[in-house]
Amino acid sequence: MSLDLRMPEPPLSGATTAGALANRLVSATAEKMAEFEQTAAPGFKLPGLYAGHPVLDDTTADLLYVLGLLIDCGVDEVGGCDLQDRIPTLIASLDPDAVEGFYSYRVGETVLRLGGLQALPDELHDTVLDAVNSREIIARLDDTDAIPPNFAVVATRCLRALARLRGDDEPAELPQLLDRVRTIFASPTGWLNDGMGAWVHYDIYTPDMYLFAEPLVDQLGPGWADGLSQVLRDLDEVAQPGGAVVWGRSIGALGKAITIELAAIAAGRDLDSPQDRWLARANATLDDLLEWFPNGVIAAHQNRAAMFYRGPARRLQMTLDIYGKLLLSALELRRRPEVVGAPSTDAFLPAERFVRFDESGRATVWSYRSKSLSIALPTVFGFSADYAPSPRGPGLLEQPTSGHPVMMPVITPRGRDDMAGTSNAPLLPAGLPTSVEHSPGTVTIIHQGWAPAGSSEATVAGTRTATYRVEGRSLVVSEQLSFDDPDGLPGPLTFSVAESEARPIDVEIDSGPLQVVDTAGIAEWRSFWGELPRVYQAELEPAAAVDFTWKVTPRLRVASTIHGHPYDRSLYDPLAGQVVATGAGIPDEKLVRRLRDIDVLHMAWPEWWSGVDPQRTAEVLGQVKATGTAIVWTQHNLLPHFFKTEEAAASYQLWADASDAVIHHSLAGRQVALAAYNYGTHTEHHVIPHGHWGREYEAVASTTREDVELAEGWPACGLRVAVIGTPRVEKDLQLVVDAVAACARDDIQLVIRVDLSVAVPDDPRIIAEHGHLDFSQYLRRMQAYDAVILPFAPTGMLTTGTAFDCIGAGVPAIASDWDFFDETFAGADIRYGSTVEDLTRCLNELTPEDLGRSRQALVDRRPAFDWAPIANQTLAVLEAAALRYV
């Protein structure tokens, strides 16, 4: 057989349009709001207390805002509640003096969205006007140490909403505020510093300030659109599945929501950015984000850690805040519903990006994004370790929220915070770096001194030079430290790496041993995205110069198409702690999303997974390849067992063409496979033996021959032979039946599973069966066989697992002529030849000594087929295949 089918171009997988995404956002938010109403606020009446925390007016304002947005999006009823009817009641429940800032403009804009004050009862007018008049925020705008710059945008929206509600001319303060906002968006890089005082916060609030200002865009001039376009282009290559921005404060769930908002504004406002990829990114992010809302209420505080000012007391408010963002995104997308997104596989393409946020060149982010390793390394300066210069990668390399700094050398003063006059606030590389240099795949940063987070005044004098580089699937960092007074350090010099619950890692450091600390369930070891159940830490010996290198490698993620199968268990159990082995699931509409978190697809029998229809196979392979997932095919068969058709052969050809590596179980099988299929020019071929099944037979080691005979109803006999496994066309079952029928031995008994094609003579020595055999029964029966007959025709076969039953169980093999048996048994079998007469002669002449020699020789062959070395050889193939996609 020689086929020359090639895989067609992959289909456009999972692409969306702006209009379709808008509709999805509205329907998903409405569904989640229905759950919210059922579990947290029946009839959309908020409780006074929620899980021990008072529910305040900010939550009421946000609920009002979300209901107004739902109405604007065309949803009038949720969970049986008329949304329009709920608005006056919610407004009446507000304490206007307690509504400020964000919540002021949200009240005002909601009322305007629903028709203005005239749409409300007269007695609510003053409540609305007082709530929208955000006096405190406006009064504090000039105090840059007390309030972030983004509040200038907030105050402008409040004033504008208040003026429109009153029907007045623009208030006198508005032009001045608009000038101030325009100044904010005059950044030459597009990036905005949201830090107060000396802090340099280039973080999630850069894109968020642009989003806040969107309603003012007609009054802001070109700076807003130009700046946001540049930021969108930067973030296009910096964004990760965990968010467009993954460092600094208020990330996690909010980072995901803002990712969707950015996609919406890129498309809706027709900005100069890759709108198609942003739409794909938003679609993928929405899938992830919705999982954060079980029963309609956000889970950002459960096994995760939100920012302290967004703690559990604001759980309901944060829920509604994000729902509002999703609905605003829907409205924005409806401006240009015809915009077409890229395929979902393009949401997070491999990329490297280095961004200098300002003209100083010291505030930067270096981002590296690949299938296996995605990180962002910020060099900014903020009030907590969330701004520390350490790599960030959601689900991989995470920083505990405002917690102990990780992935950098840290000095921790001795003492406790609760002891008068002492503090153990960790000291980290101080302030902004003095130098940041980038070259492809590498960045070097230099800091002077160590200081507590939020301070740039060095407490410990010295220098840190760190060079970050990517090597394959690993992040490797070379550290050079110098201390003016190494003996005077106020506490231990340490280095630590936190492991994400989502993805195990291997950590190496060349300065000494690593201690692994169990931190599971400890609240202070949680990130914005999840638990950090293990911390790897090392203590460094202080000296004038301390040089060391550390390396983090995420464990290879392998999706097996036969997860849980005995072959799969035997192969991957020895690799526990080295790989993350999961099931590939079935090729459904969620396949692309699942493969986003998989490095290698390990194929066994294609017909079990993608079927034997060539068109369907091509579609599935197109999705796999488009996600950058390596394919390793352990080719057990030349063709499917039960589908030996041209279509099945064509499907196998597609796998041959697409596979990055093919594992053959013998040199003989490799030769046959290469003659049958045209493999890809990139495909590497490896010969790795099939393991023996000895571990499976350990479970039935105490079973005796008599036990089996009693359970099966078999009469005792002197020589019991069997053909094991499912009937195959390659097994000449008729030959075996005929040979035993012709055999002169009275003590022989044959146990054989046959199909309807086999004519079984009326011979009491032949026990012929049909149908399925339970696996445990299959194992037990082997304890009662004196030998197994392997009657395989060499044509059309690559290997047979039954040979490894014989080796594993130590049951003699009576085998046909086949070069696979030559290679596998190496003379340990009893060879009969190829004809009925050959097998009859063999059985007639078979002696206990022959069986004993074969049994011992097969047992002696076991080390060559142990699973541990086979697993390690397979891991090397999987690793090499994955490296093609870094």
Short mmCIF file of C-alpha atoms in Angstrom, two decimals, residues 15 105 113 183 201 203 217 248 255 336 363 430 467 488 562 595 638 657 743 784 807 852 867 870:
data_model
loop_
_atom_site.label_atom_id
_atom_site.label_comp_id
_atom_site.label_asym_id
_atom_site.label_seq_id
_atom_site.Cartn_x
_atom_site.Cartn_y
_atom_site.Cartn_z
CA ALA A 15 -13.60 32.64 14.33
CA TYR A 105 -20.99 58.60 37.25
CA ARG A 113 -29.43 55.98 29.55
CA THR A 183 -2.77 66.06 29.06
CA HIS A 201 2.65 52.47 37.86
CA ASP A 203 -0.03 48.72 34.75
CA VAL A 217 -13.57 60.70 23.13
CA GLY A 248 0.59 45.31 39.25
CA GLY A 255 -7.48 41.80 33.81
CA ARG A 336 -19.26 47.72 13.96
CA ALA A 363 10.22 51.53 33.14
CA ALA A 430 15.02 49.10 45.01
CA THR A 467 20.06 38.49 32.89
CA GLY A 488 25.87 43.72 57.89
CA ILE A 562 -6.01 6.68 25.45
CA LEU A 595 -5.13 22.23 23.43
CA LEU A 638 -0.68 -0.26 10.03
CA ASP A 657 1.88 13.52 7.20
CA CYS A 743 -3.18 -32.97 16.42
CA ALA A 784 -4.02 -21.61 33.42
CA ILE A 807 6.76 -11.96 28.36
CA GLY A 852 10.25 -24.68 30.36
CA TRP A 867 8.39 0.34 31.25
CA ILE A 870 10.75 2.88 27.77
#
